[in-house]
Coordinates of C-alpha atoms in Angstrom, one line a residue:
Chain A
M1 CA 4.4 17.6 9.5
E2 CA 5.4 20.6 11.6
I3 CA 7.3 20.1 14.9
P4 CA 4.3 21.3 17.1
R5 CA 2.0 18.8 15.4
H6 CA 4.4 15.9 16.3
W7 CA 4.7 17.4 19.9
R8 CA 0.9 17.4 20.4
L9 CA 0.7 13.7 19.5
K10 CA 3.4 12.6 22.0
K11 CA 1.0 10.9 24.5
Q12 CA -0.6 8.8 21.8
R13 CA 2.6 8.1 19.9
Y14 CA 4.7 7.1 22.9
G15 CA 2.2 5.8 25.3
L16 CA -0.8 4.6 23.2
V17 CA -3.0 6.9 25.3
G18 CA -6.5 7.1 24.1
E19 CA -9.8 7.8 25.9
V20 CA -12.6 5.9 27.6
C21 CA -16.2 7.1 27.3
P22 CA -17.7 7.7 30.7
H23 CA -21.2 7.1 29.3
C24 CA -20.9 3.8 27.4
D25 CA -17.4 2.6 28.4
A26 CA -16.2 2.4 24.8
K27 CA -12.4 2.6 24.5
I28 CA -11.3 5.1 21.9
F29 CA -8.1 5.4 19.8
P30 CA -7.1 7.8 18.4
P31 CA -8.6 10.2 21.0
R32 CA -11.2 12.6 19.6
D33 CA -13.2 13.9 22.7
V34 CA -16.5 12.8 21.3
C35 CA -17.4 9.1 21.6
P36 CA -17.8 7.5 18.1
N37 CA -20.1 4.9 19.7
C38 CA -22.6 7.0 21.6
G39 CA -21.9 10.6 20.6
D40 CA -21.4 11.9 24.1
E41 CA -18.4 13.8 25.4
A42 CA -15.4 11.5 26.2
K43 CA -12.3 13.2 27.5
E44 CA -11.2 10.7 30.2
L45 CA -7.7 9.4 29.3
Y46 CA -7.1 5.7 28.9
T47 CA -3.8 3.9 28.4
F48 CA -4.1 0.8 26.2
S49 CA -2.2 -2.4 27.1
G50 CA -0.5 -2.4 23.7
K51 CA -1.5 -6.0 23.1
G52 CA -3.5 -7.1 20.1
E53 CA -3.5 -9.1 16.9
V54 CA -3.0 -8.4 13.2
Y55 CA -6.4 -7.7 11.6
S56 CA -5.1 -7.2 8.1
Y57 CA -1.7 -6.2 6.6
T58 CA 0.3 -5.4 3.5
T59 CA 3.9 -5.2 2.6
I60 CA 4.9 -1.8 1.1
Y61 CA 7.4 -2.0 -1.8
E62 CA 6.7 1.5 -3.3
A63 CA 7.3 3.6 -0.1
P64 CA 6.7 7.3 0.4
A65 CA 9.5 9.8 1.0
G66 CA 11.0 9.4 4.4
Y67 CA 10.2 5.7 4.6
D68 CA 11.9 4.4 1.4
T69 CA 15.1 3.3 3.2
N70 CA 13.1 0.7 5.1
A71 CA 11.2 -0.7 2.1
P72 CA 9.9 -3.3 1.7
Y73 CA 8.2 -3.1 5.2
T74 CA 5.0 -4.5 6.5
V75 CA 2.2 -2.3 7.8
A76 CA -0.9 -3.6 9.6
I77 CA -4.2 -2.7 11.0
V78 CA -3.9 -4.1 14.5
K79 CA -7.0 -5.0 16.6
L80 CA -6.2 -4.1 20.2
E81 CA -7.4 -6.3 23.1
E82 CA -9.6 -3.5 24.3
G83 CA -11.4 -3.3 21.0
P84 CA -10.2 -0.4 18.8
M85 CA -8.0 -0.9 15.8
V86 CA -4.8 1.0 15.1
T87 CA -2.8 1.5 11.9
A88 CA 0.9 0.7 12.5
Q89 CA 4.1 -0.6 11.1
L90 CA 5.3 -4.1 12.2
T91 CA 8.8 -4.6 13.3
D92 CA 11.2 -7.5 14.4
V93 CA 9.5 -9.9 12.0
D94 CA 10.2 -11.1 8.4
N95 CA 7.7 -9.7 5.9
D96 CA 6.8 -13.2 4.7
R97 CA 6.1 -14.4 8.3
V98 CA 3.1 -12.1 8.9
E99 CA -0.4 -13.5 9.0
I100 CA -3.9 -12.4 9.9
G101 CA -4.6 -13.2 13.5
M102 CA -0.9 -13.1 14.6
P103 CA -0.6 -11.8 18.3
V104 CA 1.5 -8.6 18.5
E105 CA 2.5 -6.0 21.1
M106 CA 3.4 -2.4 20.9
V107 CA 7.0 -1.1 21.1
T108 CA 8.5 2.3 20.6
R109 CA 10.7 2.7 17.5
K110 CA 12.0 5.3 15.1
M111 CA 9.2 6.0 12.6
R112 CA 10.9 8.2 10.0
N113 CA 13.7 10.6 9.4
D114 CA 12.4 14.0 8.5
G115 CA 16.0 15.0 7.8
D116 CA 15.3 16.5 4.4
E117 CA 13.2 19.2 6.2
R118 CA 14.4 20.0 9.7
G119 CA 16.5 17.1 10.9
L120 CA 13.6 15.8 13.0
I121 CA 13.6 12.1 13.9
V122 CA 10.1 10.9 14.6
Y123 CA 9.5 8.2 17.2
G124 CA 6.3 6.3 17.8
Y125 CA 4.5 3.0 18.2
K126 CA 5.2 -0.1 16.1
F127 CA 4.0 -3.6 16.8
R128 CA 6.1 -6.8 17.1
P129 CA 5.1 -10.5 17.4
R130 CA 4.5 -11.6 21.0
Chain B
M1 CA -30.5 8.1 9.9
P2 CA -32.7 10.8 8.1
K3 CA -35.2 9.4 5.6
T4 CA -34.2 9.6 1.9
K5 CA -36.3 12.3 0.2
S6 CA -37.2 12.5 -3.5
L7 CA -35.9 15.3 -5.7
P8 CA -38.4 18.2 -5.6
R9 CA -37.7 18.9 -9.3
G10 CA -36.4 16.6 -12.1
V11 CA -32.9 17.0 -13.3
A12 CA -31.6 15.9 -16.7
V13 CA -28.1 15.6 -18.3
V14 CA -28.2 17.1 -21.8
G15 CA -24.5 17.3 -22.6
A16 CA -21.3 15.5 -21.6
G17 CA -17.7 15.4 -22.7
M18 CA -14.2 14.8 -21.5
S19 CA -10.7 15.7 -22.5
K20 CA -8.3 13.1 -23.6
F21 CA -6.9 11.5 -20.4
G22 CA -3.1 11.0 -20.2
A23 CA 0.2 12.6 -19.3
F24 CA 0.5 16.0 -21.0
P25 CA 3.5 18.1 -20.1
E26 CA 2.2 20.9 -22.3
K27 CA -1.2 21.2 -20.7
N28 CA -2.4 22.5 -17.3
S29 CA -5.9 22.1 -15.8
R30 CA -7.2 25.1 -17.7
D31 CA -6.3 23.6 -21.0
L32 CA -7.8 20.3 -20.0
F33 CA -11.0 21.9 -18.8
V34 CA -11.4 23.9 -22.0
E35 CA -11.0 20.7 -24.0
A36 CA -13.7 18.9 -21.9
F37 CA -16.0 22.0 -22.1
K38 CA -15.7 22.0 -25.9
E39 CA -16.5 18.2 -26.1
M40 CA -19.5 18.7 -23.8
T41 CA -20.7 21.6 -26.0
K42 CA -20.5 19.5 -29.2
S43 CA -22.6 16.8 -27.5
V44 CA -25.6 19.1 -27.0
D45 CA -27.9 18.0 -29.8
K46 CA -29.7 21.3 -30.4
G47 CA -26.6 23.4 -29.7
L48 CA -25.5 25.3 -26.6
D49 CA -25.4 29.1 -26.1
P50 CA -23.0 29.1 -23.2
S51 CA -24.6 32.3 -21.8
V52 CA -27.5 30.2 -20.5
V53 CA -25.3 28.5 -17.9
E54 CA -26.1 29.9 -14.5
S55 CA -23.6 28.3 -12.1
L56 CA -20.6 25.9 -12.0
Y57 CA -19.6 23.2 -9.6
I58 CA -16.1 21.9 -10.2
G59 CA -14.6 18.7 -8.6
N60 CA -10.9 19.1 -7.9
F61 CA -8.9 17.4 -5.2
S62 CA -5.7 19.4 -4.9
S63 CA -4.7 21.8 -7.6
D64 CA -2.8 23.6 -4.8
Q65 CA -0.5 20.6 -4.3
F66 CA -0.4 19.5 -7.9
E67 CA 0.0 22.8 -9.7
H68 CA 0.5 25.3 -6.8
Q69 CA -2.8 26.9 -7.9
A70 CA -5.6 27.1 -5.4
H71 CA -9.0 28.8 -6.0
I72 CA -9.3 26.9 -9.2
A73 CA -13.1 27.3 -9.7
P74 CA -13.2 30.9 -10.9
I75 CA -10.0 30.4 -12.9
L76 CA -11.6 27.5 -14.8
T77 CA -14.8 29.5 -15.2
D78 CA -12.8 32.3 -16.8
A79 CA -11.0 29.8 -19.0
V80 CA -14.3 28.7 -20.6
G81 CA -15.7 32.3 -20.9
L82 CA -18.4 32.0 -18.2
L83 CA -17.5 34.9 -16.0
P84 CA -19.2 36.2 -13.8
R85 CA -21.1 33.0 -13.0
P86 CA -20.7 31.8 -9.5
A87 CA -18.3 28.8 -9.3
V88 CA -17.5 26.5 -6.4
R89 CA -14.6 24.0 -6.1
V90 CA -15.9 20.8 -4.5
E91 CA -13.3 18.7 -2.7
D92 CA -14.0 15.2 -1.4
A93 CA -10.7 13.6 -2.4
C94 CA -11.1 11.2 -5.3
A95 CA -14.9 11.6 -5.0
S96 CA -14.7 15.3 -5.7
G97 CA -16.2 14.8 -9.2
G98 CA -19.2 12.8 -7.9
A99 CA -19.7 15.2 -5.1
A100 CA -19.7 18.2 -7.6
L101 CA -22.3 16.4 -9.6
R102 CA -24.5 16.0 -6.6
Q103 CA -24.1 19.7 -5.8
G104 CA -25.2 20.4 -9.3
V105 CA -28.2 18.1 -9.0
M106 CA -29.2 19.8 -5.7
A107 CA -28.8 23.3 -7.2
I108 CA -31.3 22.5 -9.9
A109 CA -33.7 20.3 -7.8
S110 CA -33.9 23.2 -5.3
G111 CA -35.2 25.6 -7.9
M112 CA -32.2 27.9 -7.5
Y113 CA -30.9 27.3 -11.1
D114 CA -32.2 25.8 -14.3
V115 CA -28.8 25.3 -16.1
V116 CA -25.7 24.2 -14.3
L117 CA -22.3 23.1 -15.6
V118 CA -20.6 20.4 -13.5
G119 CA -16.9 19.9 -14.1
G120 CA -13.9 18.1 -12.8
A121 CA -10.3 18.6 -13.5
E122 CA -6.9 17.4 -12.2
K123 CA -3.4 18.0 -13.5
M124 CA -1.2 15.5 -11.7
T125 CA 1.8 14.6 -13.8
A126 CA 3.8 17.7 -13.1
L127 CA 5.0 16.0 -9.9
N128 CA 7.0 12.8 -9.7
T129 CA 5.5 9.5 -8.4
A130 CA 6.8 10.0 -4.8
Q131 CA 5.4 13.5 -4.7
V132 CA 2.0 12.4 -6.1
T133 CA 1.9 9.6 -3.5
E134 CA 2.5 12.1 -0.8
A135 CA -0.1 14.6 -2.2
L136 CA -2.7 11.8 -2.4
A137 CA -1.8 10.6 1.1
A138 CA -3.2 13.9 2.5
A139 CA -6.7 12.5 1.8
A140 CA -6.2 9.9 4.6
D141 CA -5.8 10.4 8.3
V142 CA -2.3 11.9 8.2
P143 CA -1.2 11.6 11.9
F144 CA -2.7 8.2 12.5
E145 CA -2.6 6.3 9.2
I146 CA 0.1 7.9 7.0
S147 CA 2.6 8.3 9.8
A148 CA 2.8 4.5 10.0
G149 CA 4.2 4.4 6.4
F150 CA 0.9 3.5 4.7
T151 CA 0.2 4.6 1.1
F152 CA -3.1 4.4 -0.9
P153 CA -2.0 1.2 -2.7
G154 CA -1.2 0.0 0.9
F155 CA -4.7 0.7 2.2
Y156 CA -6.4 -1.1 -0.7
A157 CA -3.8 -3.9 -0.4
A158 CA -4.9 -4.3 3.3
M159 CA -8.5 -4.5 2.1
A160 CA -7.4 -7.1 -0.5
S161 CA -5.6 -9.3 2.1
A162 CA -8.6 -9.2 4.4
Y163 CA -10.8 -10.1 1.4
M164 CA -8.5 -13.0 0.4
H165 CA -8.4 -14.3 4.0
R166 CA -12.2 -14.1 4.3
Y167 CA -13.4 -15.4 0.9
G168 CA -10.5 -17.4 -0.4
M169 CA -9.7 -15.2 -3.4
K170 CA -6.2 -15.4 -4.9
S171 CA -4.3 -12.3 -6.0
E172 CA -4.5 -13.8 -9.6
H173 CA -8.3 -13.2 -9.6
L174 CA -7.7 -9.5 -9.4
M175 CA -5.9 -9.6 -12.7
N176 CA -9.2 -10.4 -14.5
V177 CA -10.3 -6.9 -13.6
A178 CA -7.3 -5.3 -15.1
I179 CA -7.5 -7.4 -18.2
K180 CA -11.2 -6.5 -18.7
N181 CA -10.7 -2.8 -18.1
H182 CA -7.7 -2.5 -20.5
D183 CA -9.8 -4.4 -23.1
N184 CA -12.6 -1.8 -22.7
A185 CA -10.2 1.1 -22.8
S186 CA -8.7 -0.2 -26.0
H187 CA -12.0 0.9 -27.6
N188 CA -12.0 4.3 -25.9
P189 CA -10.0 6.9 -27.8
Y190 CA -10.2 9.3 -24.7
A191 CA -8.4 6.7 -22.4
Q192 CA -4.9 7.1 -21.1
F193 CA -4.1 3.5 -22.0
S194 CA -6.2 2.7 -25.1
V195 CA -4.3 -0.7 -25.2
T196 CA -5.0 -4.2 -24.1
I197 CA -2.5 -5.9 -21.8
Q198 CA -1.6 -8.3 -24.7
K199 CA -0.5 -5.3 -26.8
W200 CA 1.2 -3.7 -23.8
M201 CA 3.3 -6.9 -23.3
E202 CA 4.1 -7.1 -27.0
G203 CA 5.3 -3.5 -26.9
R204 CA 7.6 -4.2 -24.0
I205 CA 9.1 -7.2 -25.8
A206 CA 9.6 -5.2 -29.0
A207 CA 11.2 -2.4 -27.1
A208 CA 13.7 -4.8 -25.4
I209 CA 14.7 -6.3 -28.8
K210 CA 15.1 -2.9 -30.3
K211 CA 17.5 -1.9 -27.6
G212 CA 19.5 -5.1 -28.0
K213 CA 18.5 -6.4 -24.6
P214 CA 17.4 -10.0 -24.0
A215 CA 13.7 -10.3 -24.9
P216 CA 11.5 -11.3 -21.9
T217 CA 10.1 -14.8 -22.2
W218 CA 6.5 -14.0 -21.8
F219 CA 4.3 -16.2 -23.9
T220 CA 0.9 -15.2 -22.5
I221 CA -0.3 -12.2 -20.6
W222 CA -0.4 -14.4 -17.5
D223 CA 3.4 -14.9 -17.7
F224 CA 3.7 -11.1 -18.0
L225 CA 1.3 -10.4 -15.1
H226 CA 3.1 -12.9 -12.8
D227 CA 6.6 -11.6 -13.6
E228 CA 8.1 -8.9 -11.3
A229 CA 9.9 -7.5 -14.3
G230 CA 6.6 -7.0 -16.1
N231 CA 4.2 -6.3 -13.2
P232 CA 6.2 -5.3 -10.1
T233 CA 4.6 -5.6 -6.6
V234 CA 3.6 -2.1 -5.3
A235 CA 2.0 -3.2 -2.0
W236 CA 1.5 -6.9 -1.6
P237 CA -0.8 -8.4 -2.9
L238 CA -1.3 -5.5 -5.3
R239 CA 1.0 -5.1 -8.3
L240 CA 1.4 -2.3 -10.8
F241 CA -1.5 -3.5 -13.0
D242 CA -3.8 -3.6 -10.0
C243 CA -3.3 0.2 -9.7
S244 CA -4.9 3.1 -11.6
P245 CA -2.3 5.5 -13.1
V246 CA -1.4 9.1 -12.4
T247 CA -3.3 11.2 -15.0
D248 CA -4.1 14.6 -16.3
G249 CA -7.6 15.1 -17.4
A250 CA -11.0 16.9 -17.2
A251 CA -14.7 16.2 -17.8
A252 CA -17.8 18.3 -18.0
V253 CA -21.6 17.6 -18.0
L254 CA -24.5 20.0 -18.5
L255 CA -27.4 19.6 -16.1
V256 CA -30.8 21.3 -16.7
A257 CA -34.2 21.3 -15.1
E258 CA -36.5 18.8 -16.8
E259 CA -39.0 21.4 -17.8
R260 CA -36.3 23.0 -20.0
M261 CA -34.5 19.9 -21.3
R262 CA -36.3 20.1 -24.8
E263 CA -34.4 23.3 -25.5
F264 CA -31.2 21.2 -25.6
T265 CA -32.1 17.7 -26.8
D266 CA -34.8 15.2 -27.5
H267 CA -32.7 12.5 -25.9
P268 CA -32.0 13.6 -22.3
I269 CA -30.7 11.3 -19.5
H270 CA -32.5 11.8 -16.2
I271 CA -30.7 11.7 -12.9
I272 CA -33.3 9.9 -10.7
G273 CA -31.2 9.0 -7.6
S274 CA -28.4 10.5 -5.7
G275 CA -26.8 9.3 -2.5
Q276 CA -23.7 10.2 -0.5
A277 CA -22.2 9.1 2.8
S278 CA -19.2 9.7 5.0
D279 CA -17.0 7.4 7.1
S280 CA -14.0 7.2 9.4
A281 CA -10.4 6.3 8.7
L282 CA -10.0 2.6 7.6
H283 CA -9.0 1.3 11.1
D284 CA -12.3 2.5 12.6
R285 CA -14.5 0.4 10.4
P286 CA -16.3 -2.8 11.5
E287 CA -15.0 -4.6 8.4
L288 CA -12.5 -4.1 5.6
T289 CA -14.1 -6.4 2.9
A290 CA -16.8 -3.9 2.1
I291 CA -17.0 -0.1 2.0
P292 CA -19.9 0.8 4.3
A293 CA -20.4 4.3 3.0
A294 CA -20.8 3.0 -0.6
K295 CA -23.6 0.6 0.5
I296 CA -25.3 3.5 2.3
A297 CA -24.9 5.9 -0.7
A298 CA -26.1 3.2 -3.1
N299 CA -29.2 2.4 -1.0
Q300 CA -30.1 6.1 -0.7
A301 CA -29.8 6.5 -4.5
F302 CA -31.8 3.3 -5.1
E303 CA -34.5 4.4 -2.7
M304 CA -34.8 7.9 -4.3
A305 CA -34.8 6.4 -7.8
G306 CA -37.3 3.6 -6.9
V307 CA -35.1 1.0 -8.5
T308 CA -32.9 -1.9 -7.2
A309 CA -29.6 -3.3 -8.3
K310 CA -31.4 -5.7 -10.6
D311 CA -32.7 -2.8 -12.7
I312 CA -29.2 -1.4 -13.3
R313 CA -28.0 -2.4 -16.8
I314 CA -24.4 -1.0 -16.6
A315 CA -22.3 0.7 -13.9
E316 CA -19.2 2.8 -13.8
V317 CA -17.5 2.1 -10.5
H318 CA -14.5 3.5 -8.7
D319 CA -11.7 1.0 -9.6
C320 CA -8.8 3.0 -8.3
F321 CA -7.4 -0.5 -7.6
T322 CA -8.7 -3.8 -8.9
I323 CA -9.8 -4.9 -5.5
A324 CA -11.9 -1.7 -5.3
E325 CA -13.9 -2.8 -8.3
V326 CA -14.5 -6.2 -6.8
I327 CA -15.7 -4.7 -3.5
A328 CA -17.8 -2.0 -5.4
S329 CA -19.6 -4.7 -7.4
E330 CA -20.8 -6.2 -4.1
D331 CA -21.5 -2.8 -2.4
I332 CA -23.8 -1.7 -5.2
G333 CA -25.7 -5.0 -4.9
F334 CA -24.6 -6.6 -8.3
F335 CA -23.3 -9.6 -6.4
A336 CA -23.4 -11.0 -2.9
P337 CA -20.4 -10.4 -0.6
G338 CA -17.5 -12.7 -1.6
E339 CA -19.0 -13.3 -5.1
G340 CA -17.6 -10.3 -6.9
F341 CA -14.2 -11.8 -7.8
K342 CA -15.9 -14.9 -9.2
A343 CA -18.2 -12.7 -11.4
A344 CA -15.1 -10.9 -12.8
E345 CA -13.5 -14.3 -13.5
D346 CA -16.6 -15.6 -15.2
G347 CA -17.0 -12.5 -17.5
V348 CA -20.3 -11.4 -16.0
T349 CA -18.9 -7.8 -15.7
A350 CA -17.4 -7.8 -19.3
R351 CA -18.9 -5.6 -22.0
N352 CA -21.0 -8.5 -23.3
G353 CA -21.8 -9.9 -19.8
A354 CA -25.0 -9.7 -17.9
K355 CA -23.7 -6.8 -15.6
P356 CA -21.1 -4.8 -17.5
I357 CA -18.8 -2.7 -15.3
N358 CA -16.5 0.1 -16.4
T359 CA -17.1 -0.1 -20.1
S360 CA -15.0 3.1 -20.4
G361 CA -11.9 1.2 -19.1
G362 CA -12.5 2.5 -15.6
L363 CA -10.0 4.4 -13.6
K364 CA -7.6 1.6 -14.1
A365 CA -7.1 2.0 -17.9
K366 CA -9.1 5.2 -18.9
G367 CA -7.0 7.0 -16.2
H368 CA -7.7 8.7 -12.9
P369 CA -7.3 12.4 -12.8
V370 CA -8.8 12.3 -9.3
G371 CA -11.1 15.3 -9.3
A372 CA -12.4 14.6 -12.8
S373 CA -13.0 10.9 -12.4
G374 CA -16.5 11.1 -10.9
V375 CA -17.6 13.4 -13.7
A376 CA -16.0 11.3 -16.4
Q377 CA -18.1 8.3 -15.1
A378 CA -21.3 10.4 -15.9
V379 CA -19.9 11.1 -19.4
E380 CA -19.5 7.3 -20.1
V381 CA -23.0 6.5 -18.8
F382 CA -24.5 9.4 -20.9
K383 CA -22.8 8.0 -24.1
Q384 CA -23.8 4.4 -23.4
M385 CA -27.4 5.2 -22.6
R386 CA -27.7 7.2 -25.8
G387 CA -26.0 4.5 -27.9
Q388 CA -23.0 6.7 -28.7
A389 CA -20.2 4.7 -27.1
G390 CA -18.8 3.5 -30.5
E391 CA -16.9 0.2 -30.5
R392 CA -17.4 -0.3 -26.8
Q393 CA -21.2 0.2 -27.0
V394 CA -22.9 -2.5 -25.0
T395 CA -25.5 -4.6 -26.8
G396 CA -29.2 -3.9 -26.2
D397 CA -30.9 -1.1 -24.3
V398 CA -29.4 0.8 -21.4
P399 CA -32.5 2.2 -19.7
V400 CA -31.0 2.5 -16.2
A401 CA -27.3 3.0 -15.2
L402 CA -25.3 3.8 -12.1
T403 CA -22.1 5.6 -11.2
H404 CA -20.2 4.9 -8.0
N405 CA -17.4 7.3 -6.9
V406 CA -15.2 6.8 -3.8
G407 CA -13.0 9.3 -1.9
A408 CA -9.9 7.9 -0.2
T409 CA -10.6 4.4 1.3
G410 CA -14.3 5.1 1.4
S411 CA -14.5 8.1 3.8
T412 CA -16.7 9.6 1.1
C413 CA -18.9 7.7 -1.4
V414 CA -21.2 9.2 -3.9
V415 CA -23.7 7.1 -6.0
H416 CA -26.0 8.3 -8.8
V417 CA -28.7 6.5 -10.8
Y418 CA -29.6 7.5 -14.3
E419 CA -32.6 6.8 -16.5
R420 CA -33.4 7.1 -20.2
R421 CA -37.2 7.4 -20.9
N422 CA -37.4 7.4 -24.7

């Protein structure tokens, strides 16, 4: 991804900032300005607590370029306390210790090294056991 | 949701063909599409004068990434000598072929055209595996799914672990799907892997002995499938033999208005139902153990066709991964939620079972040139319904059949229902 695309995502990536719908109160992540629940405009920012639980997961052995030095690593779909689910990598946990329902919290970590292109190191959210 | 309408004009398939699927360094998508076009032409019982074709719809996911060649529709139209017919590339990730078929159906049903060529083509093997993985990943939500390090095997693996947790399936159950689809493909000369897993394993042992290496101690295919050396983990719980391969291939079907079908054949196959639905990224779904858009598309197609899952004799479903076939068999209503993996284990979905699935070998063993897969499903159904599937022909009549084509993790699903009336 190009550097401006990463820059535009910094609020979501570093702060887990989504939106709350002023019409139906749905919490939204990732933000999209139109509420997926009621279809009305939803541009009010909302910072998630970062707490949630593992909804499902897998351990990646065949990793894509930029992630292969970490393989095998575990990625999960995390259900946040506020309702929405996010896709994220797990950290600070052995791959064989992960289970569905495990409580986790958000931390900021190095995501990938874009070094083969522009030397860019991308940071963002991962989740660890809590 | 808007009400499902019926087709304002009947549509029939009168010809269908595909290229050999596989890895062909010497061929590009033009060569593959020409091959499929010729096979389709041969299948038209009363012969085809190509000049009667009025328009083309071509499923292709990403010739720009795979071949650095965009604008593929007019190029493929030129390759088969059909200039200056209008041609449109249809892109819905791995459902591009099914979506192209639906565009063709609508073009005829609307009255705009009487004779339409629907094609699909993808040339994937010019890139290495990591590059193909990255190209396919573009079909997911790149900033919010792919950035976490997810891959397509990873998404389906997450669906598999949710399914195992909910229904008590073991990863071994998925191997039944791979064994069945390889067995079907061993009777399909157009398949990428026309070989059973037993033969595959024997080939690996023979190759090791020939090279003077220690022979692997696999006595049965279950030893082989449980061994990391034979069947390495790609994304737990999915292993290599749970995944469809990287494939070069093309397919083509000829659609005509029912009032003109007798010009082409006395054995047409009617398309009586068509459904399509869209969905979010995987993390925005209410559940991971079903694909909601597939259920919606199937219900639309059933309602339009006036049939139910009970009426469907065979189905070609989108088994990009073994778990995808299990989930598909439930989404199209063959089995109740949580029962699909048991049906696969019990042989219900085998060629001689009550509800045969993927008699062609499926994406798993026939191969998965992504933009062509949805069209190749229609090719298999056409052959089976006309009793032309050779060694893999199912026993008895196939009066009604279904195809189910999925894009990405189910962000697009396309379902068609077919009928033979004589």
